[in-house]
Amino acid sequence: MSQNAPETQAPTTAAEVFAGGGQMGALMRAIDWSRTELGPVERWPAALRTMVGVVLGSRFPMLVWWGEHLVQLYNDSYRPILGDKHPASMGAPAMEVWREIWSTIGPMAEGVLRGAPATWSEHLLLLINRKGFFEEAYFTFSHSPIPDDAGGRGGVLVTVQETSSQVQGERRLYTLQRMAADSFQARNVEQAARLAMGALDGNPNDLPFALLYLCDTAGRHASRAAARGLREEGLSTLPPVLDLTSPRDDWPLHEVLATHRPVQVMPLPQRLLPALAGEGLPVPTRALVLPVEGETGQSPVGFLVVGLSPRLEFDDRYQGFLQLVASHLSTALAHARAYEEQKQRAEALAELDRAKTAFFSNVSHEFRTPLTLMLGPLEELLTTGRLPDEARRALELVHRNGLRLFKLVNTLLDFSRLEAGRVQASYQPTDLAVLTAGLASAFDSAMEKAGLHLRVECEPLPEPIWVDREMWEKVVLNLISNAFKFTFEGQIAVRLRWCGEHVELSVSDTGTGILSEEQSRIFERFHQVRGARGRSHEGSGIGLSLVRELVKLHGGSVRVDSTPGQGSTFTVCLPTGSAHLPRERLEAPRTRGSTGLGAAPFLDEASSWLASPPPAPTHAPTAPEAPPGRGLAPGGYILLADDNVDMRDYVRRLLETRFTVEAVADGRAALEAVRVRPPDLVLSDVMMPELDGLGLLRALRADPGTASIPIILLSARAGEEATVEGIQSGADDYLVKPFSARELLARVEGALRLARERAERERLALDRAEFEQYLIGIVSHDLRNPLAAITLTATTLLRGTELGERQRKSLGRIFASAERANRMIRDLLDFTRARLGGGLPIHPAPLDFHALGRQVVDELQVAHPDRVILLEQCGDGQAHWDGDRMAQVLTNLIGNALHYSLPGTPVQVKAHAEAETIVFEVHNEGVPIPEELLPRLFQPMQRGEKTGDNASRNVGLGLYIVDHIVRAHGGTIEVRSREGEGTTFRVCLPRTTPVSLAQEGASP
């Protein structure tokens, strides 16, 4: 006989129904439900009691609406959604709790209660009042029916998730991406400002209005550069230019300029109100003024004023987004400014190049006439005239050099025509193998005389090649002549071969070769390899450049492969067929005079090189390899780190068209690669094994040797927090995948350009600082030697007893003047060390400060016999300081007091020791220090006006040095100066100098 298992009974008592449930369970247990619409818990329907238990036990935001009035019961996870509505919302009708949105959600819930299907809403915008204002909030939720005990529908189960952060984050990210994409098209600052601000139009929910002000170069005024979200007719009430020196403008730009921090404005200026557009959204009542930063450590380049949405809480997320907007503006303006500067430099160079080309063209034309009139009669004489041998040799010399000059003039003319776009090629179908072999064979005799072997391997081609024969002649002759010039033994090989879609001409030699760092510039105009061993040091440096330009006119390319000490190979590739050539220039007649002279000038030049032995080398035959370092490639050396093979290959291919790229699979490998050869820029994915992008970033920034390398992070994390984290960690830029090739190249080029300009400025500043320190050191040393002799002699004489009063006074003045000059030299040296050399050297040691004070006072009293110095000391004077530096402090302060006090008045020096510190004061009577001078009193080159005699001037460095010495010992210095009370300098020092400060020295 079997028994049925007992049925699970729904909980019946309040303690059972509300068991557990966290804070909401406790709240439900505390409510007297008999006084509510639901009645005592024991009488609740079993379905309601069961569902309440399910809701309280869930960690997902859930609630139950029960009965005709949909009484509300919810769990802990739902409570944050209610905000200020809690706890009054527990047990209250849903329509009363959510009155402001009931017109939207009420019909859904009531429909489900009456028998309609369950509902589902995703990212629905609801304007709720839970924090004292109508807030923009987004929710994904569903309404599901709850059956009652009679089989009908007794209530509604609501599951809900707030998605405000997700929706707003995606909206803000899209705004930032639009700013970056749009502004990178800008070619000047005004366009960058307009495009970047234009991207804000699509986000009035976060940015009701925005104003951008840009500072002038003097930093005194800011002009309105762009405005968004404001009526054009209302903008006339706002001043277009603001005074940055005045704190009385509508916007607190003066405060933002001083602090570099955002400042909130509330209420808005009255004259802004007519310009507010609204457009269906509530009018803002607050704004935030943010700095648009320039280079690190400099004043902002502008200010961004943004309206704050009345429907959003101004929290860290909102403020972080606005700061990113300002940061993107800063980046856009910096890129545009760099582009403008580069464009101006390029235009200046282009103008110079055009002027140079015009000059060459004019000169070339003017030269050709007299050269023609000179060479014509010369050739006639040499051909038909009967000349004495000596005269013939002289005329041949003139003729040979005339041809050489004619060749150079024609080359310059070719260049001027190329630059002006006036080259008129005439492309003819040509048996290129026969033409090339004939040109190369012309050098047979010269090669034999030089002891070189000439190999000509020009295989017959299956079809004619379209070339301008005169231009091709110049290409071949220049390449062979160049090879001959730098080859002293071995062979020169000229090869022409068919490669299907192109033909390839190579001229190889076994000559001196070309250094790797020179190969990238070998085809530049007027560039000559320094120290290269050749048959002659003469040359215009335009032969190979002309080769490149002529080959380009044929749609081809030229390259060089070379190993120092082994030789070089120049390779020219020409496309076959004629589709790549201008149709109108195929078999076109020539309308301009020819600049071709054939092989004669080249052969004459080669023969002249053989007339004397080759010059000795100016460097070792085998040049050392270039040391590893940054910037070896023309476009830059980039280190790419990404663990995804496909992404790594894709980015590498994008960059390799312009840069040298090394790719590694993780941050650890990237770190090792940087230590071997520091790159010009690091491009790193954020998420990688071993060491992620942020870890790589921190490691590079922590190493002084790599801290300045620009770093761009790549990430698929499309959120504000990820971008903020990357930028705050020290990245120069942050690029979110997917990105376009154009955007990536623009970011990389911009970062490289800014880094190169920054490095150049730092190099110039370092060179200037080193020279200044070196110069001052030499001058100071040369001045100190005679001063030491003067001081020693004066001191010795003053100690004698046979001097008269007049002589003693004269010697005292000599001693005082020498000491003053010595102090000035010492201050100049200390100032240089503090400002340029990383700080004053500090060497703490045990010291009796009271004894030191007495010694300094005695010395100064001797130097100033007509003045009274009063010394008062108390307590223990033992300390651990640098004695020489502390003597310098006392000497400067007491000397300063003597210098600026009234004659006949005493200078008072007081020192009293406490448990951990020693305090000393120097007081003098006289005219107080001007109030406007007090804030900058301890800056260099600041001097007060001396009362009475102004004969003894100083350089204004004494107090500057005193301040840095005191701070290097961990102390403080302050000054009080008032009318009728005089001036007092007060120094407070710990008895022991902190170790870290002693190691750093007195740095400014």
PDB file of N, CA and C in Angstrom, residues 720-751:
ATOM      1  N   GLU A 720      32.921  55.003 -21.890  1.00  0.00           N
ATOM      2  CA  GLU A 720      33.626  56.177 -21.381  1.00  0.00           C
ATOM      3  C   GLU A 720      34.713  55.776 -20.401  1.00  0.00           C
ATOM      4  N   GLU A 721      34.379  54.801 -19.509  1.00  0.00           N
ATOM      5  CA  GLU A 721      35.323  54.451 -18.452  1.00  0.00           C
ATOM      6  C   GLU A 721      36.636  53.950 -19.033  1.00  0.00           C
ATOM      7  N   ALA A 722      36.563  53.133 -20.099  1.00  0.00           N
ATOM      8  CA  ALA A 722      37.783  52.606 -20.705  1.00  0.00           C
ATOM      9  C   ALA A 722      38.618  53.729 -21.309  1.00  0.00           C
ATOM     10  N   THR A 723      37.949  54.662 -21.990  1.00  0.00           N
ATOM     11  CA  THR A 723      38.682  55.780 -22.594  1.00  0.00           C
ATOM     12  C   THR A 723      39.322  56.643 -21.527  1.00  0.00           C
ATOM     13  N   VAL A 724      38.538  56.953 -20.475  1.00  0.00           N
ATOM     14  CA  VAL A 724      39.074  57.789 -19.393  1.00  0.00           C
ATOM     15  C   VAL A 724      40.252  57.104 -18.722  1.00  0.00           C
ATOM     16  N   GLU A 725      40.127  55.787 -18.498  1.00  0.00           N
ATOM     17  CA  GLU A 725      41.212  55.046 -17.854  1.00  0.00           C
ATOM     18  C   GLU A 725      42.482  55.092 -18.688  1.00  0.00           C
ATOM     19  N   GLY A 726      42.343  54.927 -20.006  1.00  0.00           N
ATOM     20  CA  GLY A 726      43.512  54.956 -20.874  1.00  0.00           C
ATOM     21  C   GLY A 726      44.183  56.314 -20.892  1.00  0.00           C
ATOM     22  N   ILE A 727      43.387  57.369 -21.038  1.00  0.00           N
ATOM     23  CA  ILE A 727      43.953  58.723 -21.093  1.00  0.00           C
ATOM     24  C   ILE A 727      44.572  59.096 -19.757  1.00  0.00           C
ATOM     25  N   GLN A 728      43.879  58.770 -18.645  1.00  0.00           N
ATOM     26  CA  GLN A 728      44.412  59.125 -17.330  1.00  0.00           C
ATOM     27  C   GLN A 728      45.660  58.319 -16.988  1.00  0.00           C
ATOM     28  N   SER A 729      45.826  57.156 -17.592  1.00  0.00           N
ATOM     29  CA  SER A 729      47.022  56.349 -17.328  1.00  0.00           C
ATOM     30  C   SER A 729      48.246  56.874 -18.057  1.00  0.00           C
ATOM     31  N   GLY A 730      48.041  57.835 -18.949  1.00  0.00           N
ATOM     32  CA  GLY A 730      49.188  58.434 -19.620  1.00  0.00           C
ATOM     33  C   GLY A 730      49.267  58.178 -21.104  1.00  0.00           C
ATOM     34  N   ALA A 731      48.226  57.585 -21.697  1.00  0.00           N
ATOM     35  CA  ALA A 731      48.248  57.362 -23.145  1.00  0.00           C
ATOM     36  C   ALA A 731      48.093  58.691 -23.873  1.00  0.00           C
ATOM     37  N   ASP A 732      48.742  58.806 -25.024  1.00  0.00           N
ATOM     38  CA  ASP A 732      48.613  60.013 -25.831  1.00  0.00           C
ATOM     39  C   ASP A 732      47.299  60.023 -26.605  1.00  0.00           C
ATOM     40  N   ASP A 733      46.759  58.853 -26.901  1.00  0.00           N
ATOM     41  CA  ASP A 733      45.488  58.782 -27.625  1.00  0.00           C
ATOM     42  C   ASP A 733      44.869  57.418 -27.353  1.00  0.00           C
ATOM     43  N   TYR A 734      43.565  57.295 -27.631  1.00  0.00           N
ATOM     44  CA  TYR A 734      42.822  56.055 -27.358  1.00  0.00           C
ATOM     45  C   TYR A 734      41.875  55.854 -28.528  1.00  0.00           C
ATOM     46  N   LEU A 735      42.042  54.756 -29.246  1.00  0.00           N
ATOM     47  CA  LEU A 735      41.282  54.495 -30.454  1.00  0.00           C
ATOM     48  C   LEU A 735      40.406  53.265 -30.228  1.00  0.00           C
ATOM     49  N   VAL A 736      39.109  53.427 -30.438  1.00  0.00           N
ATOM     50  CA  VAL A 736      38.157  52.342 -30.191  1.00  0.00           C
ATOM     51  C   VAL A 736      37.893  51.592 -31.485  1.00  0.00           C
ATOM     52  N   LYS A 737      37.989  50.269 -31.430  1.00  0.00           N
ATOM     53  CA  LYS A 737      37.673  49.431 -32.585  1.00  0.00           C
ATOM     54  C   LYS A 737      36.152  49.370 -32.750  1.00  0.00           C
ATOM     55  N   PRO A 738      35.625  49.297 -33.980  1.00  0.00           N
ATOM     56  CA  PRO A 738      36.365  49.340 -35.250  1.00  0.00           C
ATOM     57  C   PRO A 738      36.744  50.771 -35.613  1.00  0.00           C
ATOM     58  N   PHE A 739      37.862  50.919 -36.297  1.00  0.00           N
ATOM     59  CA  PHE A 739      38.312  52.227 -36.735  1.00  0.00           C
ATOM     60  C   PHE A 739      38.679  52.140 -38.212  1.00  0.00           C
ATOM     61  N   SER A 740      38.684  53.283 -38.861  1.00  0.00           N
ATOM     62  CA  SER A 740      39.031  53.313 -40.286  1.00  0.00           C
ATOM     63  C   SER A 740      40.536  53.445 -40.446  1.00  0.00           C
ATOM     64  N   ALA A 741      41.026  53.015 -41.600  1.00  0.00           N
ATOM     65  CA  ALA A 741      42.458  53.165 -41.892  1.00  0.00           C
ATOM     66  C   ALA A 741      42.853  54.629 -41.893  1.00  0.00           C
ATOM     67  N   ARG A 742      41.962  55.472 -42.399  1.00  0.00           N
ATOM     68  CA  ARG A 742      42.252  56.907 -42.450  1.00  0.00           C
ATOM     69  C   ARG A 742      42.395  57.492 -41.065  1.00  0.00           C
ATOM     70  N   GLU A 743      41.487  57.082 -40.164  1.00  0.00           N
ATOM     71  CA  GLU A 743      41.560  57.622 -38.804  1.00  0.00           C
ATOM     72  C   GLU A 743      42.827  57.145 -38.098  1.00  0.00           C
ATOM     73  N   LEU A 744      43.176  55.864 -38.273  1.00  0.00           N
ATOM     74  CA  LEU A 744      44.383  55.338 -37.626  1.00  0.00           C
ATOM     75  C   LEU A 744      45.625  56.075 -38.114  1.00  0.00           C
ATOM     76  N   LEU A 745      45.741  56.234 -39.416  1.00  0.00           N
ATOM     77  CA  LEU A 745      46.921  56.919 -39.961  1.00  0.00           C
ATOM     78  C   LEU A 745      46.969  58.370 -39.502  1.00  0.00           C
ATOM     79  N   ALA A 746      45.801  59.010 -39.421  1.00  0.00           N
ATOM     80  CA  ALA A 746      45.782  60.407 -38.970  1.00  0.00           C
ATOM     81  C   ALA A 746      46.226  60.519 -37.516  1.00  0.00           C
ATOM     82  N   ARG A 747      45.751  59.599 -36.667  1.00  0.00           N
ATOM     83  CA  ARG A 747      46.150  59.638 -35.256  1.00  0.00           C
ATOM     84  C   ARG A 747      47.649  59.384 -35.108  1.00  0.00           C
ATOM     85  N   VAL A 748      48.159  58.388 -35.816  1.00  0.00           N
ATOM     86  CA  VAL A 748      49.579  58.045 -35.707  1.00  0.00           C
ATOM     87  C   VAL A 748      50.448  59.189 -36.204  1.00  0.00           C
ATOM     88  N   GLU A 749      50.095  59.736 -37.359  1.00  0.00           N
ATOM     89  CA  GLU A 749      50.904  60.830 -37.908  1.00  0.00           C
ATOM     90  C   GLU A 749      50.872  62.050 -37.001  1.00  0.00           C
ATOM     91  N   GLY A 750      49.694  62.349 -36.439  1.00  0.00           N
ATOM     92  CA  GLY A 750      49.601  63.486 -35.530  1.00  0.00           C
ATOM     93  C   GLY A 750      50.443  63.296 -34.283  1.00  0.00           C
ATOM     94  N   ALA A 751      50.392  62.096 -33.694  1.00  0.00           N
ATOM     95  CA  ALA A 751      51.188  61.830 -32.492  1.00  0.00           C
ATOM     96  C   ALA A 751      52.685  61.896 -32.786  1.00  0.00           C
TER      97      ALA A 751
END
